Short mmCIF file of C-alpha atoms and ligand atoms in Angstrom, two decimals:
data_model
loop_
_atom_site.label_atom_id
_atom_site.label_comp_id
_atom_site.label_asym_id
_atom_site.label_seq_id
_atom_site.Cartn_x
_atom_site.Cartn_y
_atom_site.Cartn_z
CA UNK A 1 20.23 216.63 149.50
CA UNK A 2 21.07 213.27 148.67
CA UNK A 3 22.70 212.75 145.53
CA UNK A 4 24.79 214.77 143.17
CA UNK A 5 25.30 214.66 139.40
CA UNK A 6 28.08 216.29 137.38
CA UNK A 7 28.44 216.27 133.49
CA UNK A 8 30.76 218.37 131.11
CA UNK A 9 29.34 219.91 128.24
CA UNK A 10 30.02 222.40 124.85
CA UNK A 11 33.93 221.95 124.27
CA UNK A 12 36.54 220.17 126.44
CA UNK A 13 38.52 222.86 128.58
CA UNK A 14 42.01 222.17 130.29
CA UNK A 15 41.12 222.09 134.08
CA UNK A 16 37.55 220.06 133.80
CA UNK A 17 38.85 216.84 135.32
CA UNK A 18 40.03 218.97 137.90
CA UNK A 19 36.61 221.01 138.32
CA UNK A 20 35.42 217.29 138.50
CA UNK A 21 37.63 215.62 140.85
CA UNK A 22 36.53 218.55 142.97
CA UNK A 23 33.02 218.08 142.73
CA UNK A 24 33.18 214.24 143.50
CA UNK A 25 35.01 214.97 146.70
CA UNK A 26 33.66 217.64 147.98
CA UNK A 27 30.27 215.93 147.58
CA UNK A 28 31.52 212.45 149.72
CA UNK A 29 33.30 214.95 152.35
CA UNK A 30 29.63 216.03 152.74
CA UNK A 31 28.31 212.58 153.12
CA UNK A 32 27.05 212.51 149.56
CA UNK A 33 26.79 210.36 146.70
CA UNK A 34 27.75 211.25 143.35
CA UNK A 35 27.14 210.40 139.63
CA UNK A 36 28.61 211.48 136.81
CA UNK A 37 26.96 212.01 133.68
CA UNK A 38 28.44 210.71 129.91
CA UNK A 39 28.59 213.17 127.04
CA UNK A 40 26.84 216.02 128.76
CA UNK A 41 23.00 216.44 127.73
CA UNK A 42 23.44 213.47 125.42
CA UNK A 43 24.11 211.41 128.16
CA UNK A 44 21.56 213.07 130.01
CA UNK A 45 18.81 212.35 128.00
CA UNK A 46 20.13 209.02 127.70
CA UNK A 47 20.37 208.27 131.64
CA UNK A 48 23.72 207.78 131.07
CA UNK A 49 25.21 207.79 134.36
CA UNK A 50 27.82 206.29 136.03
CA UNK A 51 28.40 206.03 140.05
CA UNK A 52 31.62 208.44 140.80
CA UNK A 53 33.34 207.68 144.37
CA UNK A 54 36.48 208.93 145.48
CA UNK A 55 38.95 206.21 143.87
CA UNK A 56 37.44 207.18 140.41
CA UNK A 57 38.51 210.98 140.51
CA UNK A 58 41.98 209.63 141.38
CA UNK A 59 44.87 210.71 139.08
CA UNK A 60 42.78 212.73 136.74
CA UNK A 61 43.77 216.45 138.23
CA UNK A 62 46.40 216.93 135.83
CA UNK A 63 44.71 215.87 132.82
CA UNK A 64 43.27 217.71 130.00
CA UNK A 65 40.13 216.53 128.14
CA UNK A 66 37.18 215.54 130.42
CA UNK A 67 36.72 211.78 131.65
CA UNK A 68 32.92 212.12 131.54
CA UNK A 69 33.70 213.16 127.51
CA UNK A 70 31.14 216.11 126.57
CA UNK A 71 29.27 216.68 123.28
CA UNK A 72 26.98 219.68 121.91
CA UNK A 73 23.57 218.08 122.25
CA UNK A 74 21.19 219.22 119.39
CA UNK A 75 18.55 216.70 120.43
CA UNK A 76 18.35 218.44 124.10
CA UNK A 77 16.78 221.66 122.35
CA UNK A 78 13.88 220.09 121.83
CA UNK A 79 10.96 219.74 123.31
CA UNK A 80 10.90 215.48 123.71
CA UNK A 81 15.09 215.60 124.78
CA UNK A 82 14.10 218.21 128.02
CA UNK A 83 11.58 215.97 128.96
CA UNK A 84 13.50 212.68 128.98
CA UNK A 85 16.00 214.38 130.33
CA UNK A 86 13.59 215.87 134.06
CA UNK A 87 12.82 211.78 133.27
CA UNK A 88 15.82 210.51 133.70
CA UNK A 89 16.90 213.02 136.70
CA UNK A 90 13.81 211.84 138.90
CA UNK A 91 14.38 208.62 138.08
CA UNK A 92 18.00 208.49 139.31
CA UNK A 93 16.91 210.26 142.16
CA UNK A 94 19.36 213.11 141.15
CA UNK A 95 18.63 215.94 144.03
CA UNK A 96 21.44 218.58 142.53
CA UNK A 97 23.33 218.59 138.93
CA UNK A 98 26.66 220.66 138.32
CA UNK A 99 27.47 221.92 134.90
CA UNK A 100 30.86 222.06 133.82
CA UNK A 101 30.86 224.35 130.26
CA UNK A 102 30.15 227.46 128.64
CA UNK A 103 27.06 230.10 127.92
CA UNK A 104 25.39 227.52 125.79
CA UNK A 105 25.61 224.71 128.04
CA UNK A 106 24.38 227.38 130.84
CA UNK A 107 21.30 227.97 128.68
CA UNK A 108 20.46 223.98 128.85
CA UNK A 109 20.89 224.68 132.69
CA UNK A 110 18.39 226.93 132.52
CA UNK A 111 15.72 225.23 131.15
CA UNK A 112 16.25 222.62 133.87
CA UNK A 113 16.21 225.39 136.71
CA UNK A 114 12.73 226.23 135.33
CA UNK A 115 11.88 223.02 135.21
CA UNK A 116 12.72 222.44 139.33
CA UNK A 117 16.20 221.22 138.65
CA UNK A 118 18.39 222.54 141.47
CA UNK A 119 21.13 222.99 138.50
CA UNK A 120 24.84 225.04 139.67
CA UNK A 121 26.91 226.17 136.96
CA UNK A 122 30.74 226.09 136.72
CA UNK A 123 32.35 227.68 133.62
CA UNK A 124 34.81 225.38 131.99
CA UNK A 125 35.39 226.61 128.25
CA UNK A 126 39.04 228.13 126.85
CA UNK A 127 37.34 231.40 125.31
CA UNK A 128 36.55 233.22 128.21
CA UNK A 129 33.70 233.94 127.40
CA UNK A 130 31.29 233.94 130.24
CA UNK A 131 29.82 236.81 131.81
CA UNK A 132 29.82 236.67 136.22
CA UNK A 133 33.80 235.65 136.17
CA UNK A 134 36.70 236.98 135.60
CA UNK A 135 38.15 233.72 134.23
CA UNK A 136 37.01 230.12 133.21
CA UNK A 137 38.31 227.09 133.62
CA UNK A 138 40.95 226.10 130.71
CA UNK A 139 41.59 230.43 129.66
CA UNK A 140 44.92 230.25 131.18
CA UNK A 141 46.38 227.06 129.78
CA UNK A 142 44.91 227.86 126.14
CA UNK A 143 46.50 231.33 126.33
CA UNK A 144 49.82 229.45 127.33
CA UNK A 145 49.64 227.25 124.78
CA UNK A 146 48.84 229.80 122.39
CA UNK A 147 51.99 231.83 123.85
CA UNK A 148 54.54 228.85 123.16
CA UNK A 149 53.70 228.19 119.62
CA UNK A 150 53.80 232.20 119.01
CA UNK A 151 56.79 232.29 120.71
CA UNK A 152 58.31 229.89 118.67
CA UNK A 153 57.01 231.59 115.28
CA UNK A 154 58.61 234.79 116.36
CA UNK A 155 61.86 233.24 115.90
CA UNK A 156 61.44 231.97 112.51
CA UNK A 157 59.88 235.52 111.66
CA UNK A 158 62.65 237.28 112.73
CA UNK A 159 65.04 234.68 111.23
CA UNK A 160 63.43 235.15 107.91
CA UNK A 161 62.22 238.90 108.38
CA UNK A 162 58.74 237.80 107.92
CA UNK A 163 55.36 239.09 108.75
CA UNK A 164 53.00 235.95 109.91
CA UNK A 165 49.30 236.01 111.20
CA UNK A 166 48.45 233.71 113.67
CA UNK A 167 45.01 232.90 114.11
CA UNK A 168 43.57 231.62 117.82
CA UNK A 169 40.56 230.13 119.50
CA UNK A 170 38.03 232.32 121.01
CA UNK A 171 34.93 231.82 119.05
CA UNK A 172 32.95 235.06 118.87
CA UNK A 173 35.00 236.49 121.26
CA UNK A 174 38.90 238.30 121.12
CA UNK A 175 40.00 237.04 125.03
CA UNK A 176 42.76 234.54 124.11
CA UNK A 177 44.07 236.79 121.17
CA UNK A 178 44.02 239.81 123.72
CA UNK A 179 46.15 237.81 126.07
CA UNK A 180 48.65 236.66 123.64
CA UNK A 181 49.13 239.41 122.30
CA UNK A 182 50.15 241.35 124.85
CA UNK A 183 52.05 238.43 126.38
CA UNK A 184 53.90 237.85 123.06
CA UNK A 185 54.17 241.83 121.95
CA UNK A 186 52.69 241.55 118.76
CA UNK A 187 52.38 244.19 116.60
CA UNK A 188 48.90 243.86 115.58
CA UNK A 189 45.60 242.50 117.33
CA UNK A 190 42.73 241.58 115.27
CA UNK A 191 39.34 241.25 117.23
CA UNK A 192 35.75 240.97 117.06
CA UNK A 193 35.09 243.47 120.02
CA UNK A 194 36.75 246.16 117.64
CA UNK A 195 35.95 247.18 113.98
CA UNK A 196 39.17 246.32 111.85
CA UNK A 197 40.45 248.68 109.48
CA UNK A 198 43.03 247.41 106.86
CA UNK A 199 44.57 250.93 106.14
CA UNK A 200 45.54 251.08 109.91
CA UNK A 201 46.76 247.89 109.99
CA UNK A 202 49.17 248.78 106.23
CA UNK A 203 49.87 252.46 108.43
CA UNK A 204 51.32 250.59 111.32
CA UNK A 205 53.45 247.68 108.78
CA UNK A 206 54.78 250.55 107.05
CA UNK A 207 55.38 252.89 109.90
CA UNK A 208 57.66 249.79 112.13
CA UNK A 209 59.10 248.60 108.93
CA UNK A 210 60.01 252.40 108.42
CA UNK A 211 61.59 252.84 111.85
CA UNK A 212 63.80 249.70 110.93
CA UNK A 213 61.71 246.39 112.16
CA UNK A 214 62.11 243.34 109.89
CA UNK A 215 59.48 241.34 111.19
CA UNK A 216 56.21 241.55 112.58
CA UNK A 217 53.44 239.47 114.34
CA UNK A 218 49.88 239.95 113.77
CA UNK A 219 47.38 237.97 116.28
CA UNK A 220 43.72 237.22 114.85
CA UNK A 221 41.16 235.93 116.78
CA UNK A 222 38.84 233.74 114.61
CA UNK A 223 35.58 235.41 115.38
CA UNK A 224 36.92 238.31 113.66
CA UNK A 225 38.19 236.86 110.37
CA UNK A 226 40.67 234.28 109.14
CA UNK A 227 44.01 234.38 109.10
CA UNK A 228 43.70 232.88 105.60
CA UNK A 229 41.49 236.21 104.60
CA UNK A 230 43.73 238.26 105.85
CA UNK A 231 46.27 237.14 104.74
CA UNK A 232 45.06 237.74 100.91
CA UNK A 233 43.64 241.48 101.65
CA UNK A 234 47.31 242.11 103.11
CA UNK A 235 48.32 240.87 99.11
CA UNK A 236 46.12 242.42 97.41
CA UNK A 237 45.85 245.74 98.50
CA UNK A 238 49.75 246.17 99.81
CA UNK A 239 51.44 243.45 97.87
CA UNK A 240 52.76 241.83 101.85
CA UNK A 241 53.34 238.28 101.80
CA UNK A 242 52.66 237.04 105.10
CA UNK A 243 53.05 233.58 106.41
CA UNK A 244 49.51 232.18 108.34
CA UNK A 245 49.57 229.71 110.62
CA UNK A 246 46.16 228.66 112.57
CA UNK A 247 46.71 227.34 116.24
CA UNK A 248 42.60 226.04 115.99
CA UNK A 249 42.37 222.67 118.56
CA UNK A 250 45.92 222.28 119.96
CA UNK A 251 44.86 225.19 122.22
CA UNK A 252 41.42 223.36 123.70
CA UNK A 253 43.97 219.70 124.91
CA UNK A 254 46.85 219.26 127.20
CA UNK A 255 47.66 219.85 131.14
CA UNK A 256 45.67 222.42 132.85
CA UNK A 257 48.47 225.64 134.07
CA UNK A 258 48.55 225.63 138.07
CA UNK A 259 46.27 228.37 137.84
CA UNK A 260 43.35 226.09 135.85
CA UNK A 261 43.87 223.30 138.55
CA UNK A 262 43.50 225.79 141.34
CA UNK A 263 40.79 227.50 140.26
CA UNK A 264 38.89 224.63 138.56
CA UNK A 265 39.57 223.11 142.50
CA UNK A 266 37.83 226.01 143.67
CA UNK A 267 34.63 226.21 141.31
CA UNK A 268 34.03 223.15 141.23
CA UNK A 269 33.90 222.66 145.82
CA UNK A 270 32.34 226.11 146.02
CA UNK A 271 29.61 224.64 143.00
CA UNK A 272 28.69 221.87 145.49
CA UNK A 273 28.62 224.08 148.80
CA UNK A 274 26.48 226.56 146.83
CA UNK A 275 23.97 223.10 146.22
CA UNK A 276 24.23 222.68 149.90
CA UNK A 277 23.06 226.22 151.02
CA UNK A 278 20.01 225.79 149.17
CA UNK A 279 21.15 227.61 145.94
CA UNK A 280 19.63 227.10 142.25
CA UNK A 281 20.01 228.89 138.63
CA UNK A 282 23.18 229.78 139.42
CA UNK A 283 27.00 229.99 138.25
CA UNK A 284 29.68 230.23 140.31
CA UNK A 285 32.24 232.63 139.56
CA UNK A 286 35.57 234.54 140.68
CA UNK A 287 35.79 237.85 140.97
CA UNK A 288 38.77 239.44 141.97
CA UNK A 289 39.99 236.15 143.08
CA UNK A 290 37.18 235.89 145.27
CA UNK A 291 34.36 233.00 144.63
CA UNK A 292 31.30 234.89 143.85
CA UNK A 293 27.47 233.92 142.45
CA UNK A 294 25.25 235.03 139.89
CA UNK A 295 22.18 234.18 138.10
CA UNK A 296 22.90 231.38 135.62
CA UNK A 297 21.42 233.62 132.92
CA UNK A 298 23.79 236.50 133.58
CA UNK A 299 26.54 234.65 131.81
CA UNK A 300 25.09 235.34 128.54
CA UNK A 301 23.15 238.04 128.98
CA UNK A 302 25.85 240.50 130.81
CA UNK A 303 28.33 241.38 127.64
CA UNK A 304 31.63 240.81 129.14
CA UNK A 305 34.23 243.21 127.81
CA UNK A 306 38.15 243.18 126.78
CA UNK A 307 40.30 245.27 129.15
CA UNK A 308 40.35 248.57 127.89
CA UNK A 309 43.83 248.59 129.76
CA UNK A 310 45.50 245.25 127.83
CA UNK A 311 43.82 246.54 124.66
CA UNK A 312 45.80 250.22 124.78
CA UNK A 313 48.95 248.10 125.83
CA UNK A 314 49.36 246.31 122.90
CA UNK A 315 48.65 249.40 120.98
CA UNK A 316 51.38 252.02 122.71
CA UNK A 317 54.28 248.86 123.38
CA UNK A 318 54.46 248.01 119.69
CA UNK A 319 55.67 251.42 118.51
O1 F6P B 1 34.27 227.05 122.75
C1 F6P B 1 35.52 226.47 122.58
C2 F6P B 1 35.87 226.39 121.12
O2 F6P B 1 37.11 225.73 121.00
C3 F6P B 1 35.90 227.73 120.37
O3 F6P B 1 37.07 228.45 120.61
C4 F6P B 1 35.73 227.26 118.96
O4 F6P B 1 35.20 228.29 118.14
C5 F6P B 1 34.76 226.12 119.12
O5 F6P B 1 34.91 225.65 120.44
C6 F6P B 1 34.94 224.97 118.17
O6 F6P B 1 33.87 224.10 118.39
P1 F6P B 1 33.78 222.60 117.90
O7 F6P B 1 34.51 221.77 118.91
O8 F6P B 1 32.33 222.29 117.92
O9 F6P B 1 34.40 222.53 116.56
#
């Protein structure tokens, strides 16, 4: 192995430059060369590429966004965008490519495994939502994002003895809402994972407001419903007047936590040893904070689930 390529892909994650940075360098501290792709499969197709040495990873571990930009690439599902893309691999003599994103951009990985592409996986999206890890780059830092802006709306709420609905990130899936709401004690957790029943939710208003709470916090993850929706079948069928605010792409920019930089660090040196050992199709992972493997297609096709633990905590410490 030669030459390595690394792109970003699906939506920007806090801790990617990082999970670069550590790609680029592990790479030249095994005597190789790398290139970094533009715009992830766009760039790809496009034999975008631009020659990465160490200098150019310099002073980008601490910053959010992704230097090599990403994009969701409708033009690599075809047919014609695959085959430029094996095109413009060969051509750049490209012996091993890292991908930095979620389950979809995994999928794209896929196709180039079959294909003969000695592709290595490294999950970089906010939602958590990738099967074979226990986290992915950028979870932590959206959650703690997430977590200061609730925090802050809790004291306007109880100012103001309000009930407000905030809705976060998470796509189809409830991770980030799980985690803040245990982290911020709200009262009420909306998620996909769970069927949502609006006479529970009016028991439980009426039942705190009953035992003398003014205010209350609901979290809603946006795979499950709006806050905006919500908000107006609260109205209508209890007359509460909540106040909705929607986090949406503040929670996808800023600093990676210390825990994104260290374990985008990780990923992303283990993603290029894993190359080096002759490994292919794959994703690199942690599991119980130890780097692990698996098949690139597990990451979709395992169903990861919410803690049953975190879940039952929110429940019995909002009484
Ligand atoms: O996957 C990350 C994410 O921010 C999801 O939480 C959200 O549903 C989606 O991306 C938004 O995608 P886009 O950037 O295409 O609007």
């Amino acid at each position: 192995m030669k030459r390595v390529a690394v792109l970003t892909s699906g939506g920007d994650a806090p801790g990617m430059n990082a999970a670069i940075r550590a790609v680029v360098r592990t790479a030249i501290y095994h005597h190789l060369e790398a290139v970094g792709v533009m715009r992830g499969f766009e760039g790809l197709i496009d034999g975008d590429f631009v020659p990465l040495n160490r200098a150019s990873v310099g002073g980008i571990i601490h910053r959010g966004g992704t230097i090599l930009k990403t994009a969701r690439s409708e033009r690599f599902k075809t047919e014609a965008g695959l085959d430029r893309a094996l095109f413009q691999l060969k051509n750049a003599a490209i012996d091993g490519l890292v991908i930095i994103g979620g389950d979809g951009s995994f999928r794209g990985g896929q196709k180039l495994y079959e294909k003969g592409v000695s592709v290595i996986g490294v999950p970089g999206t906010i939602d958590n939502d990738v099967a074979g890890t226990d986290e992915t780059i950028g979870f932590d830092t959206a959650v703690n994002t997430a977590l200061e802006a609730v925090k802050k709306l809790r004291d306007t709420a109880s100012s103001h003895d309000r009930l407000f609905i905030v809705e976060v990130m998470g796509r189809e899936a409830g991770f980030i809402a799980l985690e803040v709401a245990v982290a911020s004690g709200a009262e009420y957790l909306v998620v996909p994972e769970l069927p949502f029943s609006l006479g529970r939710l009016c028991d439980k208003l009426h039942d705190t407001r009953a035992r003398g709470k003014t205010h209350s916090l609901i979290i809603v993850a946006e795979g499950a419903m709006s806050a905006a929706t919500l908000r107006s079948e609260l109205k209508d069928t209890a007359g509460y007047d909540a106040r909705v605010t929607v986090l949406g792409y503040i929670q996808r920019g800023g600093s990676p936590t210390s825990f994104d930089a260290i374990l985008a660090s990780r990923m992303g040196a283990f993603a290029v040893e894993s190359l080096l050992d002759g490994k292919k199709g794959m994703m690199v992972g942690t599991v119980a904070h130890q780097m692990s493997l698996c098949s690139l297609s597990d990451s979709w096709q395992v169903n990861k689930i919410l803690s049953p633990e975190k879940l039952e905590l929110v429940e019995k410490l909002s009484i």
